[in-house]
């Protein structure tokens, strides 16, 4: 069975390390703010000018003036700071973000990502993604393994306009966790109940499978 958006976000949060400065993209990545391990100290950054983003607010915590880059209301943690988007992008471009988690339309075996445009369709646009893929030290993509028509989003070469080239380290989908290296997707984990055969059938790009692929744990 494929993972829900919340389960994907839980798995994404396992990638966070103590002391990290982390940018979470719009969509599934932002949900990971709800699942940060309380035993570690991380600072979540939003490119509209917030460092120290907390989980989504309860009804009593909502402050309409406190939003993330996706215009969703958020909370802040102790020590948070609010500043201009110019200073936020200076932080990103200066290489001060340890990890960014982004959504994508396509990722390929060279680690390139297409996330901002589908010709003929109205999409929100680039946002801060191009700066993030150029400036962050590590980049993880999270998305569904295939589109709504069942077409793989893990390709030999992206077909859509690129956001970044040779920059993605890891992909976490609703079916699997994959490392990108040596021109291939390397399967490291699979969703509970999902077979290696299903993952293989929905991966268009070269897939390397080890002798034993463990299931994800939460």
CSV table of C-alpha atoms in Angstrom, one decimal, residues 26-211:
chain,number,residue,atom,x,y,z
A,26,UNK,CA,5.3,23.9,-0.5
A,27,UNK,CA,3.1,20.7,-0.2
A,28,UNK,CA,4.2,17.5,1.4
A,29,UNK,CA,7.6,18.9,2.5
A,30,UNK,CA,5.8,21.5,4.7
A,31,UNK,CA,3.9,18.8,6.5
A,32,UNK,CA,7.2,17.5,7.9
A,33,UNK,CA,7.2,20.4,10.3
A,34,UNK,CA,4.5,18.5,12.3
A,35,UNK,CA,6.8,15.5,12.8
A,36,UNK,CA,10.2,16.9,13.9
A,37,UNK,CA,11.8,14.6,16.5
A,38,UNK,CA,11.5,16.4,19.9
A,39,UNK,CA,14.9,15.0,20.8
A,40,UNK,CA,16.7,17.1,18.2
A,41,UNK,CA,17.0,20.9,17.7
A,42,UNK,CA,16.4,22.1,14.1
A,43,UNK,CA,15.5,25.5,12.7
A,44,UNK,CA,13.0,25.5,9.8
A,45,UNK,CA,13.4,28.3,7.3
A,46,UNK,CA,10.7,29.8,5.0
A,47,UNK,CA,11.9,31.9,2.1
A,48,UNK,CA,9.3,34.6,2.7
A,49,UNK,CA,11.4,35.6,5.8
A,50,UNK,CA,11.0,33.3,8.8
A,51,UNK,CA,13.6,31.2,10.6
A,52,UNK,CA,12.2,29.0,13.4
A,53,UNK,CA,9.0,27.7,11.9
A,54,UNK,CA,7.0,25.4,14.1
A,55,UNK,CA,4.1,22.9,13.4
A,56,UNK,CA,0.8,24.0,11.9
A,57,UNK,CA,-1.3,26.0,14.4
A,58,UNK,CA,-4.3,24.7,16.2
A,59,UNK,CA,-7.5,26.8,15.8
A,60,UNK,CA,-6.6,28.8,18.9
A,61,UNK,CA,-3.1,29.5,17.7
A,62,UNK,CA,-3.9,30.9,14.2
A,63,UNK,CA,-2.3,34.3,13.5
A,64,UNK,CA,-3.2,35.5,10.0
A,65,UNK,CA,0.0,37.6,9.8
A,66,UNK,CA,2.3,34.6,10.4
A,67,UNK,CA,2.5,32.6,7.2
A,68,UNK,CA,5.0,30.4,5.3
A,69,UNK,CA,5.9,30.7,1.6
A,70,UNK,CA,2.8,28.8,0.6
A,71,UNK,CA,0.6,31.4,2.5
A,72,UNK,CA,-0.4,28.9,5.1
A,73,UNK,CA,-0.6,30.0,8.7
A,74,UNK,CA,2.2,28.6,10.9
A,75,UNK,CA,3.6,28.8,14.4
A,76,UNK,CA,7.1,29.8,15.6
A,77,UNK,CA,9.5,28.1,18.0
A,78,UNK,CA,11.5,29.7,20.8
A,79,UNK,CA,14.3,31.7,19.2
A,80,UNK,CA,12.5,32.3,15.9
A,81,UNK,CA,13.2,35.4,13.9
A,82,UNK,CA,11.3,37.2,11.2
A,83,UNK,CA,13.1,39.3,8.5
A,84,UNK,CA,12.7,40.4,4.9
A,85,UNK,CA,12.6,38.0,1.9
A,86,UNK,CA,15.8,39.7,0.6
A,87,UNK,CA,17.6,38.6,3.8
A,88,UNK,CA,16.0,35.1,3.5
A,89,UNK,CA,17.3,34.6,0.0
A,90,UNK,CA,20.7,35.9,1.0
A,91,UNK,CA,20.8,33.1,3.6
A,92,UNK,CA,19.8,30.6,0.9
A,93,UNK,CA,22.2,31.9,-1.7
A,94,UNK,CA,25.0,32.2,0.8
A,95,UNK,CA,25.0,28.4,1.5
A,96,UNK,CA,23.6,28.6,5.0
A,97,UNK,CA,20.8,26.1,4.5
A,98,UNK,CA,21.9,22.6,5.4
A,99,UNK,CA,18.9,20.7,3.9
A,100,UNK,CA,16.0,21.6,1.6
A,101,UNK,CA,13.1,19.4,0.9
A,102,UNK,CA,11.2,20.1,-2.3
A,103,UNK,CA,8.3,18.7,-4.3
A,104,UNK,CA,8.8,17.9,-8.0
A,105,UNK,CA,7.0,16.9,-11.2
A,106,UNK,CA,10.0,14.8,-12.4
A,107,UNK,CA,13.4,13.7,-11.2
A,108,UNK,CA,16.0,11.9,-13.3
A,109,UNK,CA,18.9,9.5,-12.8
A,110,UNK,CA,21.4,12.4,-13.1
A,111,UNK,CA,19.8,14.1,-10.1
A,112,UNK,CA,18.2,16.8,-12.2
A,113,UNK,CA,14.8,18.1,-11.1
A,114,UNK,CA,11.8,19.7,-12.9
A,115,UNK,CA,9.4,21.3,-10.4
A,116,UNK,CA,8.2,24.7,-11.7
A,117,UNK,CA,6.5,24.5,-15.1
A,118,UNK,CA,4.2,22.2,-17.1
A,119,UNK,CA,3.6,23.8,-20.6
A,120,UNK,CA,0.0,24.6,-21.2
A,121,UNK,CA,-0.9,24.4,-17.5
A,122,UNK,CA,-1.3,27.1,-14.8
A,123,UNK,CA,1.3,26.4,-12.2
A,124,UNK,CA,2.3,28.6,-9.2
A,125,UNK,CA,5.8,29.1,-10.7
A,126,UNK,CA,9.4,28.9,-9.6
A,127,UNK,CA,9.2,30.5,-6.1
A,128,UNK,CA,12.5,30.0,-4.3
A,129,UNK,CA,13.2,26.5,-5.8
A,130,UNK,CA,16.0,27.6,-8.2
A,131,UNK,CA,17.8,29.4,-5.5
A,132,UNK,CA,17.4,26.5,-3.1
A,133,UNK,CA,18.7,23.8,-5.5
A,134,UNK,CA,21.8,26.0,-6.1
A,135,UNK,CA,22.4,27.0,-2.5
A,136,UNK,CA,21.4,24.2,-0.1
A,137,UNK,CA,24.0,21.7,1.0
A,138,UNK,CA,21.7,18.7,0.6
A,139,UNK,CA,18.5,18.4,-1.4
A,140,UNK,CA,15.8,15.8,-1.0
A,141,UNK,CA,12.7,15.5,-3.2
A,142,UNK,CA,9.4,14.1,-2.0
A,143,UNK,CA,6.6,13.3,-4.3
A,144,UNK,CA,4.3,10.5,-5.6
A,145,UNK,CA,6.2,7.8,-7.5
A,146,UNK,CA,3.8,8.2,-10.5
A,147,UNK,CA,1.4,10.8,-11.7
A,148,UNK,CA,-2.4,10.4,-11.7
A,149,UNK,CA,-2.3,8.5,-15.0
A,150,UNK,CA,0.2,6.0,-13.6
A,151,UNK,CA,3.2,7.5,-15.5
A,152,UNK,CA,6.5,7.3,-13.7
A,153,UNK,CA,8.0,10.6,-12.4
A,154,UNK,CA,11.4,8.9,-11.9
A,155,UNK,CA,13.0,9.2,-15.4
A,156,UNK,CA,16.2,8.6,-17.3
A,157,UNK,CA,16.0,12.3,-18.3
A,158,UNK,CA,13.5,14.9,-17.3
A,159,UNK,CA,11.1,16.0,-20.1
A,160,UNK,CA,9.9,19.2,-18.4
A,161,UNK,CA,11.8,22.5,-18.0
A,162,UNK,CA,14.5,22.0,-15.4
A,163,UNK,CA,14.8,23.7,-12.0
A,164,UNK,CA,18.3,22.4,-11.3
A,165,UNK,CA,20.8,20.0,-12.8
A,166,UNK,CA,22.7,17.2,-11.1
A,167,UNK,CA,21.6,18.4,-7.6
A,168,UNK,CA,19.2,15.9,-6.0
A,169,UNK,CA,20.7,13.5,-3.5
A,170,UNK,CA,17.6,11.5,-2.4
A,171,UNK,CA,14.0,10.9,-3.4
A,172,UNK,CA,11.3,9.9,-0.9
A,173,UNK,CA,8.0,8.8,-2.6
A,174,UNK,CA,4.8,7.1,-1.6
A,175,UNK,CA,6.4,3.8,-2.5
A,176,UNK,CA,10.1,4.0,-1.8
A,177,UNK,CA,13.3,5.8,-0.7
A,178,UNK,CA,15.9,6.1,-3.4
A,179,UNK,CA,19.5,7.4,-3.5
A,180,UNK,CA,20.6,9.0,-6.8
A,181,UNK,CA,24.2,8.1,-7.7
A,182,UNK,CA,26.2,6.7,-10.6
A,183,UNK,CA,23.5,7.5,-13.1
A,184,UNK,CA,20.8,5.4,-11.4
A,185,UNK,CA,18.2,5.3,-8.7
A,186,UNK,CA,19.3,3.0,-5.9
A,187,UNK,CA,16.5,1.5,-3.9
A,188,UNK,CA,17.2,1.7,-0.1
A,189,UNK,CA,13.7,1.4,1.5
A,190,UNK,CA,10.2,0.5,0.4
A,191,UNK,CA,6.8,1.4,1.9
A,192,UNK,CA,5.2,-1.2,4.1
A,193,UNK,CA,3.5,-3.8,2.0
A,194,UNK,CA,4.9,-2.5,-1.3
A,195,UNK,CA,6.8,-5.0,-3.4
A,196,UNK,CA,10.1,-4.4,-5.1
A,197,UNK,CA,8.3,-5.4,-8.3
A,198,UNK,CA,5.8,-2.6,-8.1
A,199,UNK,CA,8.5,-0.1,-7.5
A,200,UNK,CA,10.4,-1.4,-10.5
A,201,UNK,CA,7.3,-1.3,-12.7
A,202,UNK,CA,6.7,2.4,-11.8
A,203,UNK,CA,10.3,3.6,-12.1
A,204,UNK,CA,11.2,4.6,-15.7
A,205,UNK,CA,14.8,5.4,-15.1
A,206,UNK,CA,17.5,2.9,-14.3
A,207,UNK,CA,16.8,1.3,-10.9
A,208,UNK,CA,19.5,-0.6,-8.9
A,209,UNK,CA,18.0,-3.1,-6.4
A,210,UNK,CA,20.1,-4.7,-3.6
A,211,UNK,CA,19.7,-8.2,-2.2
